[in-house]
Amino acid sequence: MLCRGFSLSIMVYLAQKPNDSIHGIINNYGGVGAQALLNKRLSTLESLALVDRSTDRLRLSTAHALCLARLTLCFKRLLRLGMGG
Amino acid sequence: MLLPLWSFCAFLVVHWVSHFFFSNKSFKWTLSFSALSLIVLILSLQTEVSLIYVSSCHFFLIMLYLHLYVGIDRSVSVRIMNELLMTQDKSLTLAQLEKVYPQQEMFEHRVRLMVKNGWLKETSSGFELTQKSKWLARMTIFLRSLYGLKQTW
């Protein structure tokens, strides 16, 4: 949570720069912007062998990844959580 | 040993059933936790196992479940994997990913939730922290510096 907490990082950003707009938050999130957030998540997924980025496409690479994706999607559907994120 | 497991299962049933009948999230959790407390109390009174033992095992299981629940519901990585799963060939380009899961939406959704839950308030020029989130932000900055965390995004 401390390391990757999305909401916590938004709070920390707004503590340092109060009254900023949504665009300000997106562009300056964690001091690096939203793209860095996405890149970090993708790198982690790749290092865990869940997503393959060897081509220009992101792909669920292993049976583990497929199984995990299915389980989490079932959980969200069962509890009607929407797509989340 | 089986008592906390049974009561945890009962909690899960109440929690899942409440998701089908009620739309208010905080009401669902309140209902689930009220049912949970009742179950723990009844189990402790009906058996010779101590209330402290049942409750501590029980709340440990609930804590694990809460982490699982929040991790699945709010995780950006899980959402990316779910979006990949829903495609025909289980793959997307970055541009396609941006189309199905736009960064703008990712942030707006989270900020809206934080406003709804009283962590942020909307002002004429943007968003600012509420009293409770100021405290939490300060605590987060302190703990991050204590652990020497650098890449916190």
mmCIF file of C-alpha atoms in Angstrom:
data_model
loop_
_atom_site.group_PDB
_atom_site.id
_atom_site.type_symbol
_atom_site.label_atom_id
_atom_site.label_comp_id
_atom_site.label_asym_id
_atom_site.label_seq_id
_atom_site.Cartn_x
_atom_site.Cartn_y
_atom_site.Cartn_z
ATOM 1 C CA MET A 1 0.000 0.000 0.000
ATOM 2 C CA LEU A 2 2.718 2.458 0.961
ATOM 3 C CA CYS A 3 4.746 1.563 -2.074
ATOM 4 C CA ARG A 4 2.036 1.314 -4.716
ATOM 5 C CA GLY A 5 -1.115 2.731 -3.196
ATOM 6 C CA PHE A 6 -2.843 4.613 -5.968
ATOM 7 C CA SER A 7 -5.157 6.614 -3.682
ATOM 8 C CA LEU A 8 -2.370 7.245 -1.170
ATOM 9 C CA SER A 9 -0.155 8.674 -3.901
ATOM 10 C CA ILE A 10 -2.961 10.970 -5.048
ATOM 11 C CA MET A 11 -3.344 12.148 -1.446
ATOM 12 C CA VAL A 12 0.383 12.721 -1.042
ATOM 13 C CA TYR A 13 0.434 14.668 -4.310
ATOM 14 C CA LEU A 14 -2.498 16.841 -3.212
ATOM 15 C CA ALA A 15 -0.850 17.389 0.177
ATOM 16 C CA GLN A 16 2.121 18.825 -1.678
ATOM 17 C CA LYS A 17 0.062 20.662 -4.291
ATOM 18 C CA PRO A 18 -3.396 21.428 -2.948
ATOM 19 C CA ASN A 19 -6.279 22.420 -5.191
ATOM 20 C CA ASP A 20 -4.911 20.817 -8.317
ATOM 21 C CA SER A 21 -7.168 19.676 -11.152
ATOM 22 C CA ILE A 22 -7.635 16.128 -12.416
ATOM 23 C CA HIS A 23 -5.254 16.890 -15.312
ATOM 24 C CA GLY A 24 -2.650 18.138 -12.865
ATOM 25 C CA ILE A 25 -3.003 14.940 -10.859
ATOM 26 C CA ILE A 26 -2.698 12.785 -14.002
ATOM 27 C CA ASN A 27 0.340 14.632 -15.339
ATOM 28 C CA ASN A 28 2.204 14.867 -12.037
ATOM 29 C CA TYR A 29 1.125 11.688 -10.249
ATOM 30 C CA GLY A 30 3.973 10.421 -8.069
ATOM 31 C CA GLY A 31 6.170 13.148 -9.585
ATOM 32 C CA VAL A 32 6.304 11.208 -12.861
ATOM 33 C CA GLY A 33 2.813 11.168 -14.394
ATOM 34 C CA ALA A 34 0.261 8.501 -15.237
ATOM 35 C CA GLN A 35 2.308 6.842 -17.981
ATOM 36 C CA ALA A 36 4.983 5.870 -15.444
ATOM 37 C CA LEU A 37 2.312 4.249 -13.287
ATOM 38 C CA LEU A 38 1.181 2.133 -16.220
ATOM 39 C CA ASN A 39 4.752 1.260 -17.242
ATOM 40 C CA LYS A 40 5.590 0.161 -13.704
ATOM 41 C CA ARG A 41 2.516 -2.095 -13.549
ATOM 42 C CA LEU A 42 3.331 -3.614 -16.937
ATOM 43 C CA SER A 43 6.962 -4.208 -15.964
ATOM 44 C CA THR A 44 5.842 -5.969 -12.797
ATOM 45 C CA LEU A 45 3.339 -8.115 -14.703
ATOM 46 C CA GLU A 46 6.105 -8.995 -17.144
ATOM 47 C CA SER A 47 8.590 -9.843 -14.402
ATOM 48 C CA LEU A 48 5.990 -12.119 -12.785
ATOM 49 C CA ALA A 49 5.555 -13.850 -16.169
ATOM 50 C CA LEU A 50 1.904 -12.870 -16.294
ATOM 51 C CA VAL A 51 2.093 -10.627 -19.331
ATOM 52 C CA ASP A 52 4.374 -10.972 -22.333
ATOM 53 C CA ARG A 53 5.602 -7.759 -23.929
ATOM 54 C CA SER A 54 8.130 -9.242 -26.342
ATOM 55 C CA THR A 55 6.173 -8.085 -29.396
ATOM 56 C CA ASP A 56 4.289 -4.819 -29.802
ATOM 57 C CA ARG A 57 1.312 -6.475 -28.107
ATOM 58 C CA LEU A 58 0.601 -7.200 -24.461
ATOM 59 C CA ARG A 59 -0.388 -10.820 -24.091
ATOM 60 C CA LEU A 60 -1.410 -13.089 -21.220
ATOM 61 C CA SER A 61 1.569 -15.346 -21.515
ATOM 62 C CA THR A 62 1.099 -18.399 -19.322
ATOM 63 C CA ALA A 63 -1.594 -20.743 -18.052
ATOM 64 C CA HIS A 64 -1.049 -19.149 -14.628
ATOM 65 C CA ALA A 65 -1.823 -15.729 -16.027
ATOM 66 C CA LEU A 66 -4.986 -16.953 -17.754
ATOM 67 C CA CYS A 67 -6.128 -18.724 -14.614
ATOM 68 C CA LEU A 68 -5.492 -15.668 -12.418
ATOM 69 C CA ALA A 69 -7.248 -13.351 -14.871
ATOM 70 C CA ARG A 70 -10.261 -15.692 -15.040
ATOM 71 C CA LEU A 71 -10.468 -16.062 -11.254
ATOM 72 C CA THR A 72 -10.320 -12.326 -10.616
ATOM 73 C CA LEU A 73 -12.860 -11.580 -13.355
ATOM 74 C CA CYS A 74 -15.213 -14.233 -11.922
ATOM 75 C CA PHE A 75 -14.822 -12.679 -8.453
ATOM 76 C CA LYS A 76 -15.697 -9.230 -9.816
ATOM 77 C CA ARG A 77 -18.694 -10.571 -11.697
ATOM 78 C CA LEU A 78 -19.895 -12.650 -8.762
ATOM 79 C CA LEU A 79 -19.824 -9.633 -6.459
ATOM 80 C CA ARG A 80 -20.958 -7.278 -9.228
ATOM 81 C CA LEU A 81 -17.970 -5.008 -8.664
ATOM 82 C CA GLY A 82 -17.730 -3.762 -12.227
ATOM 83 C CA MET A 83 -14.351 -3.762 -13.942
ATOM 84 C CA GLY A 84 -12.591 -2.073 -11.014
ATOM 85 C CA GLY A 85 -9.107 -0.617 -11.206
ATOM 86 C CA MET B 1 -10.114 -25.083 14.999
ATOM 87 C CA LEU B 2 -12.997 -25.560 12.568
ATOM 88 C CA LEU B 3 -15.244 -23.036 14.307
ATOM 89 C CA PRO B 4 -13.536 -19.912 12.931
ATOM 90 C CA LEU B 5 -13.560 -21.478 9.466
ATOM 91 C CA TRP B 6 -17.279 -22.184 9.644
ATOM 92 C CA SER B 7 -18.054 -18.729 10.931
ATOM 93 C CA PHE B 8 -15.851 -17.236 8.222
ATOM 94 C CA CYS B 9 -17.812 -19.197 5.601
ATOM 95 C CA ALA B 10 -21.041 -17.895 7.125
ATOM 96 C CA PHE B 11 -19.656 -14.366 6.871
ATOM 97 C CA LEU B 12 -18.782 -14.945 3.191
ATOM 98 C CA VAL B 13 -22.294 -16.168 2.465
ATOM 99 C CA VAL B 14 -23.870 -13.086 4.123
ATOM 100 C CA HIS B 15 -21.373 -10.851 2.353
ATOM 101 C CA TRP B 16 -21.956 -12.367 -1.097
ATOM 102 C CA VAL B 17 -25.731 -12.564 -0.722
ATOM 103 C CA SER B 18 -25.833 -8.915 0.378
ATOM 104 C CA HIS B 19 -24.060 -8.010 -2.877
ATOM 105 C CA PHE B 20 -27.029 -9.339 -4.819
ATOM 106 C CA PHE B 21 -29.737 -7.563 -2.861
ATOM 107 C CA PHE B 22 -28.254 -4.196 -1.949
ATOM 108 C CA SER B 23 -26.484 -1.620 -4.046
ATOM 109 C CA ASN B 24 -25.108 0.575 -1.252
ATOM 110 C CA LYS B 25 -21.551 -0.603 -0.629
ATOM 111 C CA SER B 26 -21.181 0.667 2.930
ATOM 112 C CA PHE B 27 -24.536 -0.882 3.860
ATOM 113 C CA LYS B 28 -23.364 -4.260 2.475
ATOM 114 C CA TRP B 29 -20.216 -4.120 4.590
ATOM 115 C CA THR B 30 -22.088 -2.959 7.681
ATOM 116 C CA LEU B 31 -24.575 -5.789 7.263
ATOM 117 C CA SER B 32 -21.788 -8.335 6.726
ATOM 118 C CA PHE B 33 -19.850 -7.178 9.791
ATOM 119 C CA SER B 34 -22.960 -7.103 11.957
ATOM 120 C CA ALA B 35 -23.743 -10.666 10.879
ATOM 121 C CA LEU B 36 -20.133 -11.604 11.532
ATOM 122 C CA SER B 37 -20.187 -10.233 15.097
ATOM 123 C CA LEU B 38 -23.441 -12.035 15.764
ATOM 124 C CA ILE B 39 -22.100 -15.331 14.407
ATOM 125 C CA VAL B 40 -18.911 -15.066 16.504
ATOM 126 C CA LEU B 41 -20.924 -14.248 19.610
ATOM 127 C CA ILE B 42 -23.405 -17.095 19.099
ATOM 128 C CA LEU B 43 -20.617 -19.589 18.383
ATOM 129 C CA SER B 44 -18.733 -18.559 21.486
ATOM 130 C CA LEU B 45 -21.833 -18.802 23.678
ATOM 131 C CA GLN B 46 -22.897 -22.153 22.220
ATOM 132 C CA THR B 47 -19.543 -23.853 22.545
ATOM 133 C CA GLU B 48 -16.782 -24.037 25.088
ATOM 134 C CA VAL B 49 -14.308 -22.286 22.845
ATOM 135 C CA SER B 50 -13.376 -18.838 24.110
ATOM 136 C CA LEU B 51 -14.676 -15.712 22.475
ATOM 137 C CA ILE B 52 -11.133 -14.352 22.190
ATOM 138 C CA TYR B 53 -9.922 -17.442 20.312
ATOM 139 C CA VAL B 54 -12.841 -17.473 17.857
ATOM 140 C CA SER B 55 -12.722 -13.727 17.265
ATOM 141 C CA SER B 56 -8.962 -13.525 16.745
ATOM 142 C CA CYS B 57 -8.921 -16.408 14.217
ATOM 143 C CA HIS B 58 -12.001 -14.988 12.612
ATOM 144 C CA PHE B 59 -10.726 -11.435 12.237
ATOM 145 C CA PHE B 60 -7.433 -12.740 10.876
ATOM 146 C CA LEU B 61 -9.360 -14.537 8.105
ATOM 147 C CA ILE B 62 -11.482 -11.457 7.496
ATOM 148 C CA MET B 63 -8.350 -9.314 7.209
ATOM 149 C CA LEU B 64 -6.939 -11.695 4.576
ATOM 150 C CA TYR B 65 -10.238 -11.598 2.712
ATOM 151 C CA LEU B 66 -10.355 -7.782 2.836
ATOM 152 C CA HIS B 67 -6.897 -7.606 1.273
ATOM 153 C CA LEU B 68 -8.022 -10.020 -1.438
ATOM 154 C CA TYR B 69 -11.236 -8.079 -2.037
ATOM 155 C CA VAL B 70 -9.554 -4.669 -2.278
ATOM 156 C CA GLY B 71 -6.653 -6.113 -4.249
ATOM 157 C CA ILE B 72 -8.986 -7.534 -6.880
ATOM 158 C CA ASP B 73 -11.426 -4.637 -6.943
ATOM 159 C CA ARG B 74 -8.935 -1.768 -7.068
ATOM 160 C CA SER B 75 -5.794 -3.211 -8.618
ATOM 161 C CA VAL B 76 -4.697 -1.587 -11.878
ATOM 162 C CA SER B 77 -2.655 -4.690 -12.798
ATOM 163 C CA VAL B 78 -5.642 -6.996 -12.299
ATOM 164 C CA ARG B 79 -7.791 -4.691 -14.445
ATOM 165 C CA ILE B 80 -5.173 -4.838 -17.225
ATOM 166 C CA MET B 81 -5.141 -8.643 -17.054
ATOM 167 C CA ASN B 82 -8.953 -8.726 -17.140
ATOM 168 C CA GLU B 83 -9.008 -6.491 -20.215
ATOM 169 C CA LEU B 84 -6.498 -8.789 -21.928
ATOM 170 C CA LEU B 85 -8.586 -11.838 -21.016
ATOM 171 C CA MET B 86 -11.710 -10.369 -22.564
ATOM 172 C CA THR B 87 -10.138 -10.059 -26.008
ATOM 173 C CA GLN B 88 -10.331 -12.825 -28.598
ATOM 174 C CA ASP B 89 -6.599 -13.599 -28.730
ATOM 175 C CA LYS B 90 -5.855 -12.512 -25.126
ATOM 176 C CA SER B 91 -3.709 -9.628 -26.326
ATOM 177 C CA LEU B 92 -3.865 -5.873 -26.860
ATOM 178 C CA THR B 93 -1.554 -3.167 -28.142
ATOM 179 C CA LEU B 94 -0.877 -0.246 -25.792
ATOM 180 C CA ALA B 95 -3.156 1.927 -27.939
ATOM 181 C CA GLN B 96 -5.977 -0.615 -27.648
ATOM 182 C CA LEU B 97 -5.413 -0.844 -23.897
ATOM 183 C CA GLU B 98 -5.699 2.938 -23.657
ATOM 184 C CA LYS B 99 -8.993 2.686 -25.528
ATOM 185 C CA VAL B 100 -10.564 0.092 -23.198
ATOM 186 C CA TYR B 101 -8.934 1.385 -20.010
ATOM 187 C CA PRO B 102 -8.133 5.085 -20.521
ATOM 188 C CA GLN B 103 -5.724 6.694 -18.064
ATOM 189 C CA GLN B 104 -8.112 9.605 -17.660
ATOM 190 C CA GLU B 105 -10.878 7.213 -16.584
ATOM 191 C CA MET B 106 -8.480 5.364 -14.266
ATOM 192 C CA PHE B 107 -7.793 8.595 -12.347
ATOM 193 C CA GLU B 108 -11.274 10.091 -12.560
ATOM 194 C CA HIS B 109 -12.842 6.894 -11.213
ATOM 195 C CA ARG B 110 -10.446 6.820 -8.256
ATOM 196 C CA VAL B 111 -10.763 10.537 -7.491
ATOM 197 C CA ARG B 112 -14.575 10.285 -7.653
ATOM 198 C CA LEU B 113 -14.460 7.397 -5.176
ATOM 199 C CA MET B 114 -12.190 9.377 -2.857
ATOM 200 C CA VAL B 115 -14.554 12.375 -2.968
ATOM 201 C CA LYS B 116 -17.529 10.078 -2.313
ATOM 202 C CA ASN B 117 -15.787 8.490 0.669
ATOM 203 C CA GLY B 118 -14.770 11.817 2.166
ATOM 204 C CA TRP B 119 -11.036 11.618 1.460
ATOM 205 C CA LEU B 120 -11.050 14.541 -0.997
ATOM 206 C CA LYS B 121 -13.273 17.510 -1.546
ATOM 207 C CA GLU B 122 -13.869 19.213 -4.819
ATOM 208 C CA THR B 123 -13.171 22.942 -4.971
ATOM 209 C CA SER B 124 -13.658 25.483 -7.736
ATOM 210 C CA SER B 125 -10.100 24.961 -8.959
ATOM 211 C CA GLY B 126 -9.680 21.229 -8.387
ATOM 212 C CA PHE B 127 -9.420 18.893 -5.424
ATOM 213 C CA GLU B 128 -8.079 19.233 -1.915
ATOM 214 C CA LEU B 129 -7.574 16.959 1.060
ATOM 215 C CA THR B 130 -10.083 16.713 3.881
ATOM 216 C CA GLN B 131 -8.961 16.757 7.505
ATOM 217 C CA LYS B 132 -8.708 12.956 7.800
ATOM 218 C CA SER B 133 -6.798 12.583 4.535
ATOM 219 C CA LYS B 134 -4.336 15.340 5.531
ATOM 220 C CA TRP B 135 -3.413 13.222 8.512
ATOM 221 C CA LEU B 136 -3.158 10.077 6.374
ATOM 222 C CA ALA B 137 -1.041 11.853 3.746
ATOM 223 C CA ARG B 138 1.360 13.099 6.426
ATOM 224 C CA MET B 139 1.565 9.610 7.895
ATOM 225 C CA THR B 140 2.213 8.120 4.436
ATOM 226 C CA ILE B 141 5.012 10.604 3.702
ATOM 227 C CA PHE B 142 6.579 9.816 7.068
ATOM 228 C CA LEU B 143 6.336 6.021 6.640
ATOM 229 C CA ARG B 144 7.649 6.165 3.072
ATOM 230 C CA SER B 145 10.680 8.120 4.271
ATOM 231 C CA LEU B 146 11.101 5.708 7.189
ATOM 232 C CA TYR B 147 11.171 2.717 4.816
ATOM 233 C CA GLY B 148 13.248 4.651 2.288
ATOM 234 C CA LEU B 149 10.743 4.038 -0.479
ATOM 235 C CA LYS B 150 11.740 5.860 -3.632
ATOM 236 C CA GLN B 151 9.467 4.771 -6.497
ATOM 237 C CA THR B 152 6.085 5.224 -4.876
ATOM 238 C CA TRP B 153 3.667 5.306 -7.777
#
